[in-house]
PDB file of C-alpha atoms and ligand atoms in Angstrom:
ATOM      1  CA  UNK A   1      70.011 146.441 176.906  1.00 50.00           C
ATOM      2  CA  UNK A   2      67.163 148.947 176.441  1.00 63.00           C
ATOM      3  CA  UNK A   3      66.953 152.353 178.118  1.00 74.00           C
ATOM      4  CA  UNK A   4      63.962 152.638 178.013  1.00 89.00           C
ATOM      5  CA  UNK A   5      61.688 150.322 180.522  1.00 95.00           C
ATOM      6  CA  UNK A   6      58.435 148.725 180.312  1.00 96.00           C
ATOM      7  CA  UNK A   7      56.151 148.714 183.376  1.00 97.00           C
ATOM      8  CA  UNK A   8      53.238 147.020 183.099  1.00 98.00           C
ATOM      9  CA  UNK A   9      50.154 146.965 185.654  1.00 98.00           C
ATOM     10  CA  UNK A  10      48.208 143.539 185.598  1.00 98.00           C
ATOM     11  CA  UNK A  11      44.661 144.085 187.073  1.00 98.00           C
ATOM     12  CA  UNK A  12      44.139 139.799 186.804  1.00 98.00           C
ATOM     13  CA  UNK A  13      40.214 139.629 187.307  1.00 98.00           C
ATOM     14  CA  UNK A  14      39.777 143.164 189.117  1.00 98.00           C
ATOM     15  CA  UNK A  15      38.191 146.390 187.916  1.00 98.00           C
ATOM     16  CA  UNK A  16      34.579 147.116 186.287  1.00 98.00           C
ATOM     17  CA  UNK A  17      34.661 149.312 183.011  1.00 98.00           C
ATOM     18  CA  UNK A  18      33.487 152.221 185.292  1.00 98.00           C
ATOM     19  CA  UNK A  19      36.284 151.185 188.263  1.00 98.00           C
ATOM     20  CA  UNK A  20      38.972 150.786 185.440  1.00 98.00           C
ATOM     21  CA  UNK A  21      37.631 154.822 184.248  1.00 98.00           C
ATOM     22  CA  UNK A  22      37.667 155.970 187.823  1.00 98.00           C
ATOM     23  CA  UNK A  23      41.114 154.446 188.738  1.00 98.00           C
ATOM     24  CA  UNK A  24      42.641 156.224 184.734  1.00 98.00           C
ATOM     25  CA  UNK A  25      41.728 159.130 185.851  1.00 97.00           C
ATOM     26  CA  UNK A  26      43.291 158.990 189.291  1.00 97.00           C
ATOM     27  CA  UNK A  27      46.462 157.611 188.010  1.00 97.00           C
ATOM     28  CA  UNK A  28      46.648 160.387 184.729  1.00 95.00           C
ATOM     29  CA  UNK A  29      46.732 162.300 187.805  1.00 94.00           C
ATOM     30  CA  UNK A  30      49.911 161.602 189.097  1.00 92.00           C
ATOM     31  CA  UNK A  31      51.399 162.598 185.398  1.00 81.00           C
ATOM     32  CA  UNK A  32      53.730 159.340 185.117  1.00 81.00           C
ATOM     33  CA  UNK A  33      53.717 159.477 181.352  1.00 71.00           C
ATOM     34  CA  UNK A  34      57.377 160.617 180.251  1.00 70.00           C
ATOM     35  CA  UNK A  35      57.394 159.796 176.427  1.00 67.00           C
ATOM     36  CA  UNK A  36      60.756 158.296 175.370  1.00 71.00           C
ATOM     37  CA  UNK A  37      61.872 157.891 178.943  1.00 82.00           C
ATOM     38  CA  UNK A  38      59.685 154.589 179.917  1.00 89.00           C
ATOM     39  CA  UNK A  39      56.639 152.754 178.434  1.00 94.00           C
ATOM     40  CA  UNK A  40      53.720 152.068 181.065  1.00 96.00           C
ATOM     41  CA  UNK A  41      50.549 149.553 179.978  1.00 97.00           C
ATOM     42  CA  UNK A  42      47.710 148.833 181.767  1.00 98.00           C
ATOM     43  CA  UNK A  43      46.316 145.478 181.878  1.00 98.00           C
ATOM     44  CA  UNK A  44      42.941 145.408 182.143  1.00 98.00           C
ATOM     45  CA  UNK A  45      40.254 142.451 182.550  1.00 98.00           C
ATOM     46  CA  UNK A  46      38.565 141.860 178.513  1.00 98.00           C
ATOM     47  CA  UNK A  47      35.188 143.440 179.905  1.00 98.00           C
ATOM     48  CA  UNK A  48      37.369 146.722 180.856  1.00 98.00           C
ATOM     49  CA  UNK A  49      39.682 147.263 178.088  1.00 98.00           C
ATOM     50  CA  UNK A  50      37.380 149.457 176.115  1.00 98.00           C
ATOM     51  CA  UNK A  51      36.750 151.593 178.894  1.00 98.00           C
ATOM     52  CA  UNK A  52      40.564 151.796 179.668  1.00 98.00           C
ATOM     53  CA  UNK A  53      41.045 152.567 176.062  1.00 98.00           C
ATOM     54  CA  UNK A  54      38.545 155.517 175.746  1.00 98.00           C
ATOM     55  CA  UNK A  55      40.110 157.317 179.323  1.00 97.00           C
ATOM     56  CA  UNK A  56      43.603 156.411 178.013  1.00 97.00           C
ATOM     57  CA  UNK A  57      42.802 158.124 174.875  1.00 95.00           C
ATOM     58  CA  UNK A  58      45.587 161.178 174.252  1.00 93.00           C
ATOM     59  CA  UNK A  59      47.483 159.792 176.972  1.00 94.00           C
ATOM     60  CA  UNK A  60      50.842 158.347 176.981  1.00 93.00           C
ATOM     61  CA  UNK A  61      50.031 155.505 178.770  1.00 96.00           C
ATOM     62  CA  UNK A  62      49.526 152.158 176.822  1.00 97.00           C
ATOM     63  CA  UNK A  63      46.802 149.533 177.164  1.00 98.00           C
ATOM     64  CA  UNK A  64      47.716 145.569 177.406  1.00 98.00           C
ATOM     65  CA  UNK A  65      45.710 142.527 177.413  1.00 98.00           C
ATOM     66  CA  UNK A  66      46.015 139.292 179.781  1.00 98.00           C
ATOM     67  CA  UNK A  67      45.515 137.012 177.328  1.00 98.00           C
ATOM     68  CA  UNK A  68      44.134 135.962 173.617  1.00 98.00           C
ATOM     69  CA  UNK A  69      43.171 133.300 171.727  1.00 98.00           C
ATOM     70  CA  UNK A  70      45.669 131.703 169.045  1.00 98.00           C
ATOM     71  CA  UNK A  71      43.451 131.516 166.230  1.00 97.00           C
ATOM     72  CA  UNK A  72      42.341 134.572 163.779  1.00 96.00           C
ATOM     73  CA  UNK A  73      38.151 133.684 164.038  1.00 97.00           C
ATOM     74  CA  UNK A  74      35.965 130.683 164.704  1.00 97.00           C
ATOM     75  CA  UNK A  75      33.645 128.965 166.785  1.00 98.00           C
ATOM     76  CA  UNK A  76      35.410 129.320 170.236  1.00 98.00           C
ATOM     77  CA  UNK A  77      32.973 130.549 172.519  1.00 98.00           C
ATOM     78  CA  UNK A  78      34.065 132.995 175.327  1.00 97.00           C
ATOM     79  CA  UNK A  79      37.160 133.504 173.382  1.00 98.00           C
ATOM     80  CA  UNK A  80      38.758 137.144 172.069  1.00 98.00           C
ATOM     81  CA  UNK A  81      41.391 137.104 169.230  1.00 98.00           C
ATOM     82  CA  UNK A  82      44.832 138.851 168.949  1.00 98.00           C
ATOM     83  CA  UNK A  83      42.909 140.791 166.154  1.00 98.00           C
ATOM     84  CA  UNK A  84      39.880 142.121 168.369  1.00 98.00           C
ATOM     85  CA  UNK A  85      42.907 143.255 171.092  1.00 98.00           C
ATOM     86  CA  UNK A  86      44.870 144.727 168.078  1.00 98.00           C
ATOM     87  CA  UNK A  87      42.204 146.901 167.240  1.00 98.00           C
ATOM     88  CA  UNK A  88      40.600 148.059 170.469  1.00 97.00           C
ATOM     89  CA  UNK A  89      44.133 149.605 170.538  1.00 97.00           C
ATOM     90  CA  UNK A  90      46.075 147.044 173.048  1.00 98.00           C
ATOM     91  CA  UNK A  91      49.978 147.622 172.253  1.00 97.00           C
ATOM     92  CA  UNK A  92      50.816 144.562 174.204  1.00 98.00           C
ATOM     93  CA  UNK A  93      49.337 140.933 174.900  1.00 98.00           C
ATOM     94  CA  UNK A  94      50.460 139.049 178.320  1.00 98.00           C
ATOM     95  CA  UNK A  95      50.747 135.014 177.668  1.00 98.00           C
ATOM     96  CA  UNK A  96      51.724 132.454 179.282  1.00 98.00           C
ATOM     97  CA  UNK A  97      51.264 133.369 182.976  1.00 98.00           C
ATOM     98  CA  UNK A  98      51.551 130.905 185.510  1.00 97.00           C
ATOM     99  CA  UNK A  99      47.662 131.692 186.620  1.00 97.00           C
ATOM    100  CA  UNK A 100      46.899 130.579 183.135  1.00 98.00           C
ATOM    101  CA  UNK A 101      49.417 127.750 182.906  1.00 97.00           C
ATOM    102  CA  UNK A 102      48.372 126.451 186.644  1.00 96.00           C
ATOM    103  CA  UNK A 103      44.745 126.843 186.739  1.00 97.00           C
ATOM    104  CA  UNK A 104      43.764 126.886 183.371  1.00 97.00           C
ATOM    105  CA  UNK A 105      46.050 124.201 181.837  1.00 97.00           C
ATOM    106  CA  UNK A 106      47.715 126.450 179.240  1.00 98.00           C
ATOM    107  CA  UNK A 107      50.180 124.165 177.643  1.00 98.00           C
ATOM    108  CA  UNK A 108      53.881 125.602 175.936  1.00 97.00           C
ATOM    109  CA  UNK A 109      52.149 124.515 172.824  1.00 98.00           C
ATOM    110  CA  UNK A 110      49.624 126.767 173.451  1.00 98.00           C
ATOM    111  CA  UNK A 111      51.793 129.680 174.608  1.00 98.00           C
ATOM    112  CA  UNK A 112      53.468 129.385 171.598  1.00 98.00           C
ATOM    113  CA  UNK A 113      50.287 129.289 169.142  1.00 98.00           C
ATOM    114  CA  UNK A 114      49.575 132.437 171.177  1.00 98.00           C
ATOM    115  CA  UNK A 115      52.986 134.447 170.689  1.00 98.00           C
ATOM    116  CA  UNK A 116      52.433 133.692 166.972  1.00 97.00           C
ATOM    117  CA  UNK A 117      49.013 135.588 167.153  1.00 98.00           C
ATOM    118  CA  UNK A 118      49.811 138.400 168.813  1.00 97.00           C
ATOM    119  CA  UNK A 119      52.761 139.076 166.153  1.00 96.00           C
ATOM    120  CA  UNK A 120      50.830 138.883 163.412  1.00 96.00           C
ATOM    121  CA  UNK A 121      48.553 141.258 164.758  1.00 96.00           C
ATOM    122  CA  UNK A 122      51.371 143.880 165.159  1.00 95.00           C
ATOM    123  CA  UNK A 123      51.066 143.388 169.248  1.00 96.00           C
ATOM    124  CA  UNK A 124      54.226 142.749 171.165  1.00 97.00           C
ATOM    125  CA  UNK A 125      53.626 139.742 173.442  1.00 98.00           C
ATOM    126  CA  UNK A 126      55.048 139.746 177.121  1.00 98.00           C
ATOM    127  CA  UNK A 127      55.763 136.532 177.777  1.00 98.00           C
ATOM    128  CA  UNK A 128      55.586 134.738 181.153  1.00 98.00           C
ATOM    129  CA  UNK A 129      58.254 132.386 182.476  1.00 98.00           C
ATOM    130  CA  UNK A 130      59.545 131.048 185.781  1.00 97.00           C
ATOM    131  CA  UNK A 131      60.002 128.306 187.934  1.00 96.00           C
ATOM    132  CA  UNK A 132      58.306 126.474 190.983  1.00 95.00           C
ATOM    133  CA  UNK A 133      59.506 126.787 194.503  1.00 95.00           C
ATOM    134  CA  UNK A 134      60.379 123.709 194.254  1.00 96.00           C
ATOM    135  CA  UNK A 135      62.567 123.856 190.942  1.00 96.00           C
ATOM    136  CA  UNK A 136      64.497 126.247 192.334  1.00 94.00           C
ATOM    137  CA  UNK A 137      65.421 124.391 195.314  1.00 94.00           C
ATOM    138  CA  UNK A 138      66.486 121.683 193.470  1.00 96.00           C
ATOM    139  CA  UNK A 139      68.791 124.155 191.190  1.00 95.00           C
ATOM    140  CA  UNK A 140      66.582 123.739 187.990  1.00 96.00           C
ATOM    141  CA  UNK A 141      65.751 127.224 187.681  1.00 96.00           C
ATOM    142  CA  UNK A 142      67.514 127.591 184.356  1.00 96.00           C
ATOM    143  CA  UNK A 143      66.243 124.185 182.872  1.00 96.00           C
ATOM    144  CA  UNK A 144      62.832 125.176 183.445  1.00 97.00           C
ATOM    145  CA  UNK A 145      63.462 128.769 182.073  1.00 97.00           C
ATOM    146  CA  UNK A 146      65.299 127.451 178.934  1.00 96.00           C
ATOM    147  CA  UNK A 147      62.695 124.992 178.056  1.00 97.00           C
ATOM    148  CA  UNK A 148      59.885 127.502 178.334  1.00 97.00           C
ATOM    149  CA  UNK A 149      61.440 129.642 176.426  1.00 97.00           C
ATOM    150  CA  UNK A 150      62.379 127.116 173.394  1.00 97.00           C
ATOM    151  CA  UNK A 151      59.097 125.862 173.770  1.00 98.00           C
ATOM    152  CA  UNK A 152      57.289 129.073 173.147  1.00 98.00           C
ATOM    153  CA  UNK A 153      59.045 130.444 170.760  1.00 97.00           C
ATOM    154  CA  UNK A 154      59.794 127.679 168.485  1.00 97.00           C
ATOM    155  CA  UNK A 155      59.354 128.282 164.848  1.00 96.00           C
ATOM    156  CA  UNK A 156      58.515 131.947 165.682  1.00 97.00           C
ATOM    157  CA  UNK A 157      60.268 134.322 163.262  1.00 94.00           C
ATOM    158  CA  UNK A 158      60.371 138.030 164.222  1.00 92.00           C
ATOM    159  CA  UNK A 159      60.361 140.793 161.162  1.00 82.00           C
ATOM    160  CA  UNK A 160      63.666 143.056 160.634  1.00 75.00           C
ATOM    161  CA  UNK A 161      63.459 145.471 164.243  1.00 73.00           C
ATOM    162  CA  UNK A 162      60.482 143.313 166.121  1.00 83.00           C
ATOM    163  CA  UNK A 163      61.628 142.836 169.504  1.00 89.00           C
ATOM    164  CA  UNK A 164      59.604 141.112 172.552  1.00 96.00           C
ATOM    165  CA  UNK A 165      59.130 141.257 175.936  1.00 98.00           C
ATOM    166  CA  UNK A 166      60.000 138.310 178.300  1.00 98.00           C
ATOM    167  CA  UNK A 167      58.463 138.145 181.950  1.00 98.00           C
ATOM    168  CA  UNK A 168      60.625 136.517 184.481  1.00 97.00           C
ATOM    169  CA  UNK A 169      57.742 136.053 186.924  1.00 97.00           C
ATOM    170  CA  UNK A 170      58.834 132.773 189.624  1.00 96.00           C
ATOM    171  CA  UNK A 171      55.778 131.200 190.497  1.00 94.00           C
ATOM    172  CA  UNK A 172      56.617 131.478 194.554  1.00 93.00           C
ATOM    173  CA  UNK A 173      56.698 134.867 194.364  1.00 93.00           C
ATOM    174  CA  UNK A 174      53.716 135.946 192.508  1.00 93.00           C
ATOM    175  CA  UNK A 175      51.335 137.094 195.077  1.00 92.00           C
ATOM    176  CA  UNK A 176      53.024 135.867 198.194  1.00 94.00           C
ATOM    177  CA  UNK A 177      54.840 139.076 199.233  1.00 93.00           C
ATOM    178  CA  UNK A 178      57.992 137.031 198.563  1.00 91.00           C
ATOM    179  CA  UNK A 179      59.967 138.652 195.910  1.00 89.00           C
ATOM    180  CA  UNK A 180      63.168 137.222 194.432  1.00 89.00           C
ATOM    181  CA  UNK A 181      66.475 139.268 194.834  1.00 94.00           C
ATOM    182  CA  UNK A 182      67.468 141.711 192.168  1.00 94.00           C
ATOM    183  CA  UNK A 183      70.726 139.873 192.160  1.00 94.00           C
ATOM    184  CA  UNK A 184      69.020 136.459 191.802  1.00 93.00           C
ATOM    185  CA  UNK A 185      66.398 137.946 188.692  1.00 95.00           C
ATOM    186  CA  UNK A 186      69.372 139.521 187.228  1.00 96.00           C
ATOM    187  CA  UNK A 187      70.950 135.781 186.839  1.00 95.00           C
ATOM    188  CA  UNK A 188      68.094 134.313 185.245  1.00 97.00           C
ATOM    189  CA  UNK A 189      67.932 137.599 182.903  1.00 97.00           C
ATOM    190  CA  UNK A 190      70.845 137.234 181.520  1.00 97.00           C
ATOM    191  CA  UNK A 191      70.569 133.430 180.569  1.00 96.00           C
ATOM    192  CA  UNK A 192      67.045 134.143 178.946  1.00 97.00           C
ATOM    193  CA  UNK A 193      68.298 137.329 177.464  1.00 97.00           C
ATOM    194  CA  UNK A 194      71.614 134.788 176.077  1.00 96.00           C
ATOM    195  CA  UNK A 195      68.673 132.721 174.771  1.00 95.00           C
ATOM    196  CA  UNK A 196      67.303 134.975 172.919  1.00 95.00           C
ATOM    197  CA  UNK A 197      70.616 136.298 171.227  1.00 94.00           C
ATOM    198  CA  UNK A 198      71.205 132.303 170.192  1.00 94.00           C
ATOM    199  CA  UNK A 199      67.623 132.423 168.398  1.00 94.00           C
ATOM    200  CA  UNK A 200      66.890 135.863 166.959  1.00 94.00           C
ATOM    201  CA  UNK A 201      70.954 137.595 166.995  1.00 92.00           C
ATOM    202  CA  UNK A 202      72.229 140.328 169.657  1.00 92.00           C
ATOM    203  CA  UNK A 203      70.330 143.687 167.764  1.00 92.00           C
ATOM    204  CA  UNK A 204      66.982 141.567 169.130  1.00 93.00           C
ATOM    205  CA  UNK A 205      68.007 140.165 172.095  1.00 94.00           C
ATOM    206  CA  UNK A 206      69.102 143.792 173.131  1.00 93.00           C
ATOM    207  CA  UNK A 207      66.304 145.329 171.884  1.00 93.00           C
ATOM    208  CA  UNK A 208      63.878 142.545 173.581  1.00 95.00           C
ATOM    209  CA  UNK A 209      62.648 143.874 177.465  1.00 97.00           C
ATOM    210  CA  UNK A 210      63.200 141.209 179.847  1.00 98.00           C
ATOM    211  CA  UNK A 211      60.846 142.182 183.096  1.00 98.00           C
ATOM    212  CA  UNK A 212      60.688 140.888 186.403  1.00 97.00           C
ATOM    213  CA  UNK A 213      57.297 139.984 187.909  1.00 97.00           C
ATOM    214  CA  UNK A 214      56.768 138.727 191.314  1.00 96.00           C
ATOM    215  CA  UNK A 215      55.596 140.992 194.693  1.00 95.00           C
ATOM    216  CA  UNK A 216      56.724 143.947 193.282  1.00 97.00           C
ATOM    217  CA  UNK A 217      55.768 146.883 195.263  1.00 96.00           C
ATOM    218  CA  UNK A 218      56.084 150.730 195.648  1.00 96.00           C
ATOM    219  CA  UNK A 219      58.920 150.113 198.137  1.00 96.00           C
ATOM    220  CA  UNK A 220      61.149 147.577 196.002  1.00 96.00           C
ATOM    221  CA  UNK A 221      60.181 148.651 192.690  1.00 96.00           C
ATOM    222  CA  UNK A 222      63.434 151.197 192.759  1.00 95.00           C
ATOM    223  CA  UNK A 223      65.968 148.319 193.635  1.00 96.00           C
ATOM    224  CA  UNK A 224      64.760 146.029 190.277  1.00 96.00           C
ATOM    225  CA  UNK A 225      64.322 149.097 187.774  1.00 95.00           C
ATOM    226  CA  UNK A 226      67.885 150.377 189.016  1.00 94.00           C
ATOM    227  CA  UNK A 227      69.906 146.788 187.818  1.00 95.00           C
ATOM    228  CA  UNK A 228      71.455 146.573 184.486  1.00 94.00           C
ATOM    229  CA  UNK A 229      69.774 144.247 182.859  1.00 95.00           C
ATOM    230  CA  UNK A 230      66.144 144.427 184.068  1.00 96.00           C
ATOM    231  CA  UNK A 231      64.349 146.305 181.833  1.00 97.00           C
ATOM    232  CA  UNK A 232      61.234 146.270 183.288  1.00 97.00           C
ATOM    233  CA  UNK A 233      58.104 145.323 185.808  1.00 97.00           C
ATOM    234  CA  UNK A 234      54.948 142.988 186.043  1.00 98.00           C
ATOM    235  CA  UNK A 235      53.074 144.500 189.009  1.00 98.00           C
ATOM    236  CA  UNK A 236      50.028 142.642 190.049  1.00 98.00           C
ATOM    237  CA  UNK A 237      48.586 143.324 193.209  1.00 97.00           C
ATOM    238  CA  UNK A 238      50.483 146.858 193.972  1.00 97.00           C
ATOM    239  CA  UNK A 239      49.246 147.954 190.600  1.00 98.00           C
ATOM    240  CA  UNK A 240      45.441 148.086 191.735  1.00 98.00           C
ATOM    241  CA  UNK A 241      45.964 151.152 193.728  1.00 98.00           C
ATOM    242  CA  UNK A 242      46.089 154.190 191.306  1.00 97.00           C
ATOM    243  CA  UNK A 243      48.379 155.812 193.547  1.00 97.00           C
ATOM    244  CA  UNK A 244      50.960 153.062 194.203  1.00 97.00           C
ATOM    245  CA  UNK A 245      50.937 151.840 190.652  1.00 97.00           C
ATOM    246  CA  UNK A 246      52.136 156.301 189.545  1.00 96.00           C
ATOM    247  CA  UNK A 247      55.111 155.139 192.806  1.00 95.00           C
ATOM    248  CA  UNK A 248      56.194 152.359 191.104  1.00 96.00           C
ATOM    249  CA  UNK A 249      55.981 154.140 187.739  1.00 94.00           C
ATOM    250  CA  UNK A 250      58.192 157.196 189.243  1.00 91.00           C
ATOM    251  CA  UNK A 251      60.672 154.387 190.133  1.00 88.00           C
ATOM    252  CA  UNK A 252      61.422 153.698 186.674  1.00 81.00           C
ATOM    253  CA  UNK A 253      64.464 156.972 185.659  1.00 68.00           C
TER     254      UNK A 253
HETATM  255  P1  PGA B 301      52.025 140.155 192.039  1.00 50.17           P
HETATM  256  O1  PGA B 301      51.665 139.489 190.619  1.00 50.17           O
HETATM  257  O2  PGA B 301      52.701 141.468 191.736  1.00 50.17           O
HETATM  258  O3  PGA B 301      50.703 140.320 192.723  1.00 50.17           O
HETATM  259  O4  PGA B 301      52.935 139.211 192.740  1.00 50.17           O
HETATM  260  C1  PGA B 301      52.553 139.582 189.535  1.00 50.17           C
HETATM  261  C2  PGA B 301      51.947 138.911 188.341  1.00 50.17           C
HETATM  262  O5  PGA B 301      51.197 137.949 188.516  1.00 50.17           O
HETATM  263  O6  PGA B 301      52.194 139.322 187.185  1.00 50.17           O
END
């Protein structure tokens, strides 16, 4: 498994261009950039990426997206392509969050349309599974995980050294202050990260960053990033405060 994690601040639908340049600077502050030690992205709103991007600029800090569109071009209104994110300078693409699954009806098929775009852009997606409270307590936590996972990458080839990241974010615990156990996301890692071996061979699947998401925070960031086999955080809420988002990122040695 990698040595190297990837912590990744999702802003969801917070932060003005001129917020997102005030909070960079603040954060820059707290020098949490330790090249070859950990990767850190910022996920900023579309409006706000360019403004992340120019304050970012010389840092080592790297800029994400939320989301894309699966096609190259067209007449899709309101819509940004993998190719507009590649070349604003994002380094990663989030798809397939529950907040877009839930309440915006994103389909697998569509997840998977969307993994395929942000490869061929050069982007490495982070992709978002995890179960429902109430999969869980009916012990189908690795049914649901294993079909998402087929599901959105089926038919998706990866070049010689591309490697992804996976998101184990359950859906209770995203934004409820309820985080899973270390132990318990360390289970589910290792059957997604056995999933991945099956489809793309062990150099990829060891290579690929398999993140836990869910009410992370400054004060349990330490006792995910210090687990074999999680290679990473998706930090919503605790990652709109400058200073707890550099905490969290300190976490990560
Ligand atoms: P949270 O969100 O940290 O606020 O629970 C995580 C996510 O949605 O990626």
């Amino acid at each position: 498994m990698t040595e190297r994690p990837l912590i990744v601040g999702n802003w969801k639908m917070h932060m003005t261009p001129s917020e997102a340049t005030e909070y960079v600077s603040r954060f820059l502050s707290h020098a949490v950039g330790h090249p070859g030690s950990r990767d850190i992205a910022l996920a900023p709103p579309f409006a706000s990426l360019h403004a992340a991007a120019a304050s970012l600029a010389g840092s080592e800090i790297l800029l994400a997206a939320q989301n894309t569109h699966w096609e190259e071009e067209g007449p899709f209104t309101g819509e940004v392509s993998s190719r507009m994110l590649a070349e604003i300078g994002c380094r990663y693409v989030i798809v397939g969050h529950s907040e877009r699954r839930g309440l915006f009806g994103e389909t697998d098929r569509r997840v998977n349309q969307k993994v395929r775009a942000v490869l061929l852009c050069g982007m490495t997606p982070i992709l978002c599974v995890g179960e429902q409270e109430s999969d869980r307590l009916a012990g189908r936590t690795r049914e649901v995980i294993d079909a998402q996972l087929k599901l959105a990458l089926a038919n998706i080839r990866l070049d010689d050294g591309q490697s992804l990241a996976v998101a184990y974010e359950p859906v209770w615990a995203i934004g409820t202050g309820k985080n899973a156990l270390p132990s318990d996301a360390v289970e589910v890692h290792t059957i997604i990260r056995n999933e991945l071996r099956i489809a793309y061979g062990a150099r990829t699947a060891e290579a690929s960053r398999i993140l836990y998401g869910g009410s992370v925070t400054r004060s349990n960031a330490g006792s995910f990033l210090s687990v074999p086999g999680i290679d990473g955080v998706l930090v919503g809420g605790a990652s709109l405060d400058p200073d707890s988002f550099a905490a969290i990122c300190h976490a990560a040695f």
